[in-house]
Coordinates of C-alpha atoms in Angstrom, one line a residue:
X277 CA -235.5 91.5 -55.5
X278 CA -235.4 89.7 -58.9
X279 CA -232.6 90.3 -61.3
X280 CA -233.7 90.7 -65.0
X281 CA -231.7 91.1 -68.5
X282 CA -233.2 94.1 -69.1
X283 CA -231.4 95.3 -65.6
X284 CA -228.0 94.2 -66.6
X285 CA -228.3 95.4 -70.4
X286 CA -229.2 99.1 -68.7
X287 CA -226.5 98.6 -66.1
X288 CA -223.9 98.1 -68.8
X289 CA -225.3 100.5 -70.9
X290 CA -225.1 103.3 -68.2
X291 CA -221.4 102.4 -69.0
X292 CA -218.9 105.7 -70.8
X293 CA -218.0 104.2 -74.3
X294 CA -215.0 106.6 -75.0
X295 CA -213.1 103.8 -72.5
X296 CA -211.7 100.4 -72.3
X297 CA -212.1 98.0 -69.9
X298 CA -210.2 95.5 -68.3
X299 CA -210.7 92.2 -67.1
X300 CA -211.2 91.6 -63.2
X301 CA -208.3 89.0 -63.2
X302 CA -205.3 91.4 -64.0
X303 CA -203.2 88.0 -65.1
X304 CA -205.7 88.5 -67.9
X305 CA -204.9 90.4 -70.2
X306 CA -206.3 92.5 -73.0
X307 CA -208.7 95.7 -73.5
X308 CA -212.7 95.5 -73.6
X309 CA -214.4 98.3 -75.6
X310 CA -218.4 98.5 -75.5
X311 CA -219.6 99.0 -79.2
X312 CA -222.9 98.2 -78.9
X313 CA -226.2 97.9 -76.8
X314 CA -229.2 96.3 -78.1
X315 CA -232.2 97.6 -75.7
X316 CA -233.8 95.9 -73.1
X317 CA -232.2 92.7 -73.3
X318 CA -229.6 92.6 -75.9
X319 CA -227.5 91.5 -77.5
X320 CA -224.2 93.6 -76.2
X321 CA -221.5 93.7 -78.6
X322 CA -218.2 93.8 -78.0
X323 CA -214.3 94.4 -78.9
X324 CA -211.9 93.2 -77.2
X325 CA -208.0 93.3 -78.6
X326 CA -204.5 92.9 -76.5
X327 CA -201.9 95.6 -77.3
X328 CA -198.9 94.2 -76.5
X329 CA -200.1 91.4 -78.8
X330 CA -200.3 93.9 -81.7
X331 CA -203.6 93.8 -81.5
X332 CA -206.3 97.4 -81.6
X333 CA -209.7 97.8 -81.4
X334 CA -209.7 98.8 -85.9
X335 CA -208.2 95.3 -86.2
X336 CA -210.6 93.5 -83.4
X337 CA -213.8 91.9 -84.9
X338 CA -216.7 92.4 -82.9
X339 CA -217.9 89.7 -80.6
X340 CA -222.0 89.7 -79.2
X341 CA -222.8 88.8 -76.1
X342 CA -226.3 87.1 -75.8
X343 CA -229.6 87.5 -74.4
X344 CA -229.9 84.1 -73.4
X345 CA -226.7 84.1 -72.0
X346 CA -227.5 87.9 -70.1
X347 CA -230.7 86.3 -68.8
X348 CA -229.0 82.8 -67.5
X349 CA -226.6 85.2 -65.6
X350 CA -229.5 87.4 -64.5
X351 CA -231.4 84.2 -63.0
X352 CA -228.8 83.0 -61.0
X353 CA -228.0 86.4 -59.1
X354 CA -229.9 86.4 -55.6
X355 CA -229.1 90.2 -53.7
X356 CA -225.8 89.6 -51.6
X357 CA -225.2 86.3 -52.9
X358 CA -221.8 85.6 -54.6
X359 CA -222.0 83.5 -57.9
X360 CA -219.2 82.6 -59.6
X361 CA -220.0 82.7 -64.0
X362 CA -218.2 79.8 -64.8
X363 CA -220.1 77.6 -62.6
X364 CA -223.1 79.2 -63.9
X365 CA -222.2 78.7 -67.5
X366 CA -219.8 76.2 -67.8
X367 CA -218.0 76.0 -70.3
X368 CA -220.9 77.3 -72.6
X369 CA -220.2 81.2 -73.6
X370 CA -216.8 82.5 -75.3
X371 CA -217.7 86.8 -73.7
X372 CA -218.3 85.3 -70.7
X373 CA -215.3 86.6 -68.8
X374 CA -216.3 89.8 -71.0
X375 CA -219.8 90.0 -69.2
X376 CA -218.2 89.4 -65.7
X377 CA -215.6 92.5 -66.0
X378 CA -218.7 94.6 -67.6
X379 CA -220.7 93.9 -64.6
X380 CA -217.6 94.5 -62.0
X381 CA -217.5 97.6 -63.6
X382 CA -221.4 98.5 -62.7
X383 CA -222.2 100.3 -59.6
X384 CA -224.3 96.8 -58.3
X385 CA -222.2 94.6 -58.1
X386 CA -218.8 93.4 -56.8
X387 CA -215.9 91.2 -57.2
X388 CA -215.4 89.2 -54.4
X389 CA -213.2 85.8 -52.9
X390 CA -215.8 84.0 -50.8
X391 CA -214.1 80.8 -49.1
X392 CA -214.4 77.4 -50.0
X393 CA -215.1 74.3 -47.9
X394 CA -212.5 71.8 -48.9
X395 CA -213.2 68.1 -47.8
X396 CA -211.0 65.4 -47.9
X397 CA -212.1 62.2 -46.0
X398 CA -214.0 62.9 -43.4
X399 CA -212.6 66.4 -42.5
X400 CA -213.2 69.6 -43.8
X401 CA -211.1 73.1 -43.8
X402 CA -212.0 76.4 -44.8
X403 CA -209.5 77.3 -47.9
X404 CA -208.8 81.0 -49.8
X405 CA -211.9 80.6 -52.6
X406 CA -212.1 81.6 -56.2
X407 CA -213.6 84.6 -57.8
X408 CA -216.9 85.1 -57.7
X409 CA -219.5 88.3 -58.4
X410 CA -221.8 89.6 -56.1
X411 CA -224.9 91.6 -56.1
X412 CA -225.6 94.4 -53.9
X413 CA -228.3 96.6 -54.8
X414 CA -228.5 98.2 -51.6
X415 CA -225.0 99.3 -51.7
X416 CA -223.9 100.8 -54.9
X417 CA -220.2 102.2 -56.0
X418 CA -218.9 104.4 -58.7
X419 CA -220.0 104.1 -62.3
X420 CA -217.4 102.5 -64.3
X421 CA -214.8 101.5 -61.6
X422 CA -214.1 97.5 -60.1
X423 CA -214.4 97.7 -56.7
X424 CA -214.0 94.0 -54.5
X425 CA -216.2 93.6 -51.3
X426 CA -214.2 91.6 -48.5
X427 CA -217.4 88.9 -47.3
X428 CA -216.9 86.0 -44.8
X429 CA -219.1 84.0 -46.7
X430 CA -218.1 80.3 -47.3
X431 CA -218.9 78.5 -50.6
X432 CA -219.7 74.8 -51.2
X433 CA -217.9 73.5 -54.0
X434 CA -219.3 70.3 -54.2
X435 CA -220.7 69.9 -57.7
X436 CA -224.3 69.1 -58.1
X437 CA -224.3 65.9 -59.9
X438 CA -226.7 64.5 -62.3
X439 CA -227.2 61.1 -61.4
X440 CA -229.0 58.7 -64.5
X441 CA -230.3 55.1 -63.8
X442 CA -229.2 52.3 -65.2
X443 CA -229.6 52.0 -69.4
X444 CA -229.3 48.9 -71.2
X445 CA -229.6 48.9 -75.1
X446 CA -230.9 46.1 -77.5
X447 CA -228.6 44.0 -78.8
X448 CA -229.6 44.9 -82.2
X449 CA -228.3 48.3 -81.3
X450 CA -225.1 47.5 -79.7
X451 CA -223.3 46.1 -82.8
X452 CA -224.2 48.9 -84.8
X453 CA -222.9 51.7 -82.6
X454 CA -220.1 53.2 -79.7
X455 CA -222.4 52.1 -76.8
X456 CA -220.7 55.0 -74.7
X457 CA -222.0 57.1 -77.5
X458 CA -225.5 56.2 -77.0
X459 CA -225.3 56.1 -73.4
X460 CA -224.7 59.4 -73.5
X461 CA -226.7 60.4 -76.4
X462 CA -230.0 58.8 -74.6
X463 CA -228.7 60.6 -71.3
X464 CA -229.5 63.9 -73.0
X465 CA -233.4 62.2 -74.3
X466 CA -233.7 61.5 -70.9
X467 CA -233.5 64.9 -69.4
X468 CA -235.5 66.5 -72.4
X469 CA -238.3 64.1 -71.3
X470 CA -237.9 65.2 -67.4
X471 CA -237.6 68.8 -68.4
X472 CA -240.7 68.5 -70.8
X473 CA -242.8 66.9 -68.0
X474 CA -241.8 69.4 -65.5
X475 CA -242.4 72.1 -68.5
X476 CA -246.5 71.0 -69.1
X477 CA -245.0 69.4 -72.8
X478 CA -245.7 66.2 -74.1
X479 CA -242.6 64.4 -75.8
X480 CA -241.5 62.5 -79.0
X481 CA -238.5 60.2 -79.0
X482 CA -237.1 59.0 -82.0
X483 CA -238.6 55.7 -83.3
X484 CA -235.4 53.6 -83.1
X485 CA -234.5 54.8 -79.5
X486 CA -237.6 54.1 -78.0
X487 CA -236.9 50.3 -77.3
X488 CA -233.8 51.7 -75.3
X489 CA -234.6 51.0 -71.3
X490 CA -234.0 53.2 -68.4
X491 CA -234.5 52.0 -64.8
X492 CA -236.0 49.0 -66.5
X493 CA -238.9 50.5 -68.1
X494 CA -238.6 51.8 -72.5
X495 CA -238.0 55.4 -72.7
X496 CA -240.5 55.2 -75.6
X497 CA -243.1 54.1 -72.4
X498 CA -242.0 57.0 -70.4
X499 CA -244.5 59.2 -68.8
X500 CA -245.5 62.1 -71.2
X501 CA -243.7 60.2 -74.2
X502 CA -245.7 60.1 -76.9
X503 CA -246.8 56.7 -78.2
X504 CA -247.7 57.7 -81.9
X505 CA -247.1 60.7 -84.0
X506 CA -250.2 59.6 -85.7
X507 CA -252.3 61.4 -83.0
X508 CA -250.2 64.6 -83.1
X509 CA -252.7 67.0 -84.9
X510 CA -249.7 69.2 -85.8
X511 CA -248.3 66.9 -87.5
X512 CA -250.1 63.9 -88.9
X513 CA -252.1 65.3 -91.2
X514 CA -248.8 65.8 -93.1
X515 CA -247.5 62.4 -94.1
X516 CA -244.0 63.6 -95.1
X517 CA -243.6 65.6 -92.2
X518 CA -244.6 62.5 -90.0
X519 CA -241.8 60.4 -91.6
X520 CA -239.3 62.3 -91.5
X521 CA -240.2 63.5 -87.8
X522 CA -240.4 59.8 -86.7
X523 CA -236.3 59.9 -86.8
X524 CA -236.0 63.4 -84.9
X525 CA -234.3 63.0 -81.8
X526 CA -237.1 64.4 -79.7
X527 CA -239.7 67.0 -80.4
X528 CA -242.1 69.1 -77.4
X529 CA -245.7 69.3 -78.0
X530 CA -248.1 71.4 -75.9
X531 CA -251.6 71.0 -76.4
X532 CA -252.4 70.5 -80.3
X533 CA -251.9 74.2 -81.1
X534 CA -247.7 74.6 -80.4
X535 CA -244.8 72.8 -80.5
X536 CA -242.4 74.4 -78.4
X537 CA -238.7 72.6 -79.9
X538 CA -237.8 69.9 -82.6
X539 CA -234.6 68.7 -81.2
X540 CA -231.5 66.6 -82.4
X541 CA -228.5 65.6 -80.0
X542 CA -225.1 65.3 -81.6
X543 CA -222.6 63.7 -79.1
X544 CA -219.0 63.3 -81.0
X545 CA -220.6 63.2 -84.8
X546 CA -220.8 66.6 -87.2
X547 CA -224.1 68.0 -86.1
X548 CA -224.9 68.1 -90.4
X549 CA -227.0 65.3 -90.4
X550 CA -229.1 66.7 -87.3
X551 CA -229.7 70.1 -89.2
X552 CA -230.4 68.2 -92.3
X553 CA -233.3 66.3 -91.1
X554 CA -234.5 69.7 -89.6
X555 CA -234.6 71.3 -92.3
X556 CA -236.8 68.4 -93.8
X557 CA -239.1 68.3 -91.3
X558 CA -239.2 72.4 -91.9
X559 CA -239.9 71.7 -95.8
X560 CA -242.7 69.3 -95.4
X561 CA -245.1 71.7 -92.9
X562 CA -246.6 74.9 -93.4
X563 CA -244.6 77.9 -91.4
X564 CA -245.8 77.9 -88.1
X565 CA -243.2 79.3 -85.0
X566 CA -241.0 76.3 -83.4
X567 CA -237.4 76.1 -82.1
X568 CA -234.8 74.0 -83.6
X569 CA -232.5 73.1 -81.5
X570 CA -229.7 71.1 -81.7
X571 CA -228.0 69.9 -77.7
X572 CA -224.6 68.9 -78.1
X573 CA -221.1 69.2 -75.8
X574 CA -220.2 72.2 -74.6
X575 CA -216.7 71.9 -76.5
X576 CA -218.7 72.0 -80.0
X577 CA -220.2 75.3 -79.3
X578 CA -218.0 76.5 -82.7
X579 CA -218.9 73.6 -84.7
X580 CA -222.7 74.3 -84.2
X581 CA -222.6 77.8 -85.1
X582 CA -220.2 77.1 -87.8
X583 CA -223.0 74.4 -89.4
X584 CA -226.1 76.7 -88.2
X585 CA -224.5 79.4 -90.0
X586 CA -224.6 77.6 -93.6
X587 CA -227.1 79.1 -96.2
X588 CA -228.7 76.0 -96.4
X589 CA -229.5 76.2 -93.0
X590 CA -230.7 79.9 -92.1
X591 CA -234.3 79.7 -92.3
X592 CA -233.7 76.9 -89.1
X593 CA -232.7 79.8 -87.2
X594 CA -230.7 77.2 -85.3
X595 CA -230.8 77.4 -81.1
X596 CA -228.1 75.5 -79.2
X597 CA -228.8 73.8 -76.0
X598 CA -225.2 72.8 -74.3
X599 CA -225.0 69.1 -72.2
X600 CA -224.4 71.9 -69.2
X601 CA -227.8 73.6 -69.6
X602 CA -229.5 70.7 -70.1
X603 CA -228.2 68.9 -67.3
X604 CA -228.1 72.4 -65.3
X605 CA -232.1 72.4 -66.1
X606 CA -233.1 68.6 -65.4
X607 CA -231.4 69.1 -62.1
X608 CA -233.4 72.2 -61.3
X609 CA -236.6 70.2 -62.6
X610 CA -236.2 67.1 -60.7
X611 CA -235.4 69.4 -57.2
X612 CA -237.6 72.3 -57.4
X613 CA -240.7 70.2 -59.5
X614 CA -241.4 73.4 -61.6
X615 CA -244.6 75.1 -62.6
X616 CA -246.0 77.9 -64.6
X617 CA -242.7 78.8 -66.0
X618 CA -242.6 80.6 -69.4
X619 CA -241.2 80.0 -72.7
X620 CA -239.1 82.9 -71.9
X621 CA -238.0 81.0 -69.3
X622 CA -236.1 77.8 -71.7
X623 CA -235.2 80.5 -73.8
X624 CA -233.1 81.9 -70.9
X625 CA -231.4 78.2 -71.4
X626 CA -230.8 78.4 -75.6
X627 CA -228.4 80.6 -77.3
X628 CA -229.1 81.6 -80.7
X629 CA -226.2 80.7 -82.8
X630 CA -227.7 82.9 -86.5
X631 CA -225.0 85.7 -87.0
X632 CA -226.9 88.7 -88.0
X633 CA -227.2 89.9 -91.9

């Protein structure tokens, strides 16, 4: 059985409104109130407000909880499996403890405290786990009531790691810049290339990057890397647009009809800059449909919708692709070797960071 957003958006739906809700945690504390579904896939907005802070839902702003968040959730639920969101998500997501008591709170799914293999040295031991959500389809409970299921599964909680090869930088570059800064940085243009590949696109690396070298061969020689913007139908036959897209980060071309996501990666700087030369690129082409996307650390989730939100910036309809999706993504690239996935399928990757009007 395949878990959708439409499922989950229904599921919470289905849920009274003339209630609150609490989080599974009961150390947390605080009301949840449903204000809003958005059918079939969302958004869900929210309220949520702590009493004994003061605080009511008239006074409580309302808080959206995404469709690309929703569908990242829905992808990672296999039937009977515990997940555990903050694994999933990272630290990407401010509702998403909101989305896990919502969903405890559906007749589908569980809380649950699977174990967890802790090894130190060479031994191993089987230790009380964390909180994690499970899917049972096949077993439903009451409509708006938590309910945990006791499991003797065991959980692995070794990290999957994303390993990078070696990078060395031109010397040119190093006394201009924080070399962990660009280590990082081209981390990120690395996985964008790997994901493209595994996605069908073709990529573009910013010109002065492309001299960088990874496992001893320039990231500007890559496979799929494009050699010239100059042979880019899209694009070259706009000579502005080609100049200022020669200092994008990274941009995905498929075929010479679409070009999936122009791309900058901000790593400790404002992401302004980024979003400016966006918008250029925007200004010099006709209106076609694109992505802009800006990939930066999960702890600058605020920042970036804080810039993408500026006037200036709106017509960008700005996406944000956190170092933990990206990574999360790469990894599932370089293991599974993808194919024939769907644009709905990044998207599921990409928050959307334009409050609505």
């Amino acid at each position: 059985m395949k878990l959708t957003a439409s499922n989950i958006v229904r599921a919470i739906g289905d849920l009274p409104r003339n209630r609150v809700y609490h989080y599974i945690n009961p150390q947390t504390k605080g009301n949840i109130e449903i204000f809003n579904v958005v059918y079939p896939e969302g958004p869900i907005v929210i309220k949520r407000y702590d009493p004994a802070k003061g605080q009511s839902s008239l006074t409580a702003k309302e808080e959206s909880i995404s469709s690309q968040m929703i569908w990242r959730i829905a992808n990672a639920f296999t039937p009977n499996y515990p997940i555990q969101f903050d694994r999933v998500l990272g630290s990407s997501y401010n509702t998403r403890s909101v989305l896990e008591a919502l969903l405890a709170h559906t007749p589908q799914f569980y809380f649950c405290y699977p174990g967890r293999v802790e090894i130190i040295n060479s031994s191993s031991q089987i230790k009380s786990g964390h909180k994690h959500l499970i899917w049972c389809p096949e077993n439903p409970h009451e409509l708006a009531i938590m309910r945990e299921k006791k499991t003797q599964l065991v959980i692995s909680e070794v990290p999957v790691e994303v390993v990078y090869d070696s990078l060395s930088f031109p010397e040119s570059s190093i006394q201009k810049i924080d070399i962990n800064v660009q280590r990082r940085h081209s981390q990120m243009q690395i996985a964008l290339i790997m994901i493209g590949k595994q996605l069908g696109y073709r990529t573009w690396i910013a010109q002065n990057d492309r001299s960088i070298l990874y496992n001893n061969q320039k990231i500007g020689e890559m496979e799929t890397v494009i050699p010239s913007l100059k042979n880019e139908k899209l694009i070259s036959i706009f000579e502005e647009a080609r100049k200022v897209a020669q200092l994008i980060d990274c941009i995905w071309f498929k075929s010479d009809k679409f070009m999936p996501a122009v791309i900058e990666v901000e790593h400790t700087t404002g992401v302004t800059s980024g979003l400016t030369r966006m918008k250029n690129l925007q200004d010099a082409l006709p209106p076609f449909q694109t992505r802009y996307v800006i990939v930066a650390p999960d702890e600058d989730r605020e920042k970036v919708i804080k810039e993408g939100n500026r006037p200036q910036f709106h017509s960008l309809n700005i996406k944000y692709f956190p170092y933990s999706a990206v990574e999360e993504l790469y990894a599932l690239c370089h293991r599974r070797k993808l194919r024939g996935v769907t644009e709905e399928f990044l998207d599921c990757y990409i928050e959307s960071v334009l409050a609505a009007s």
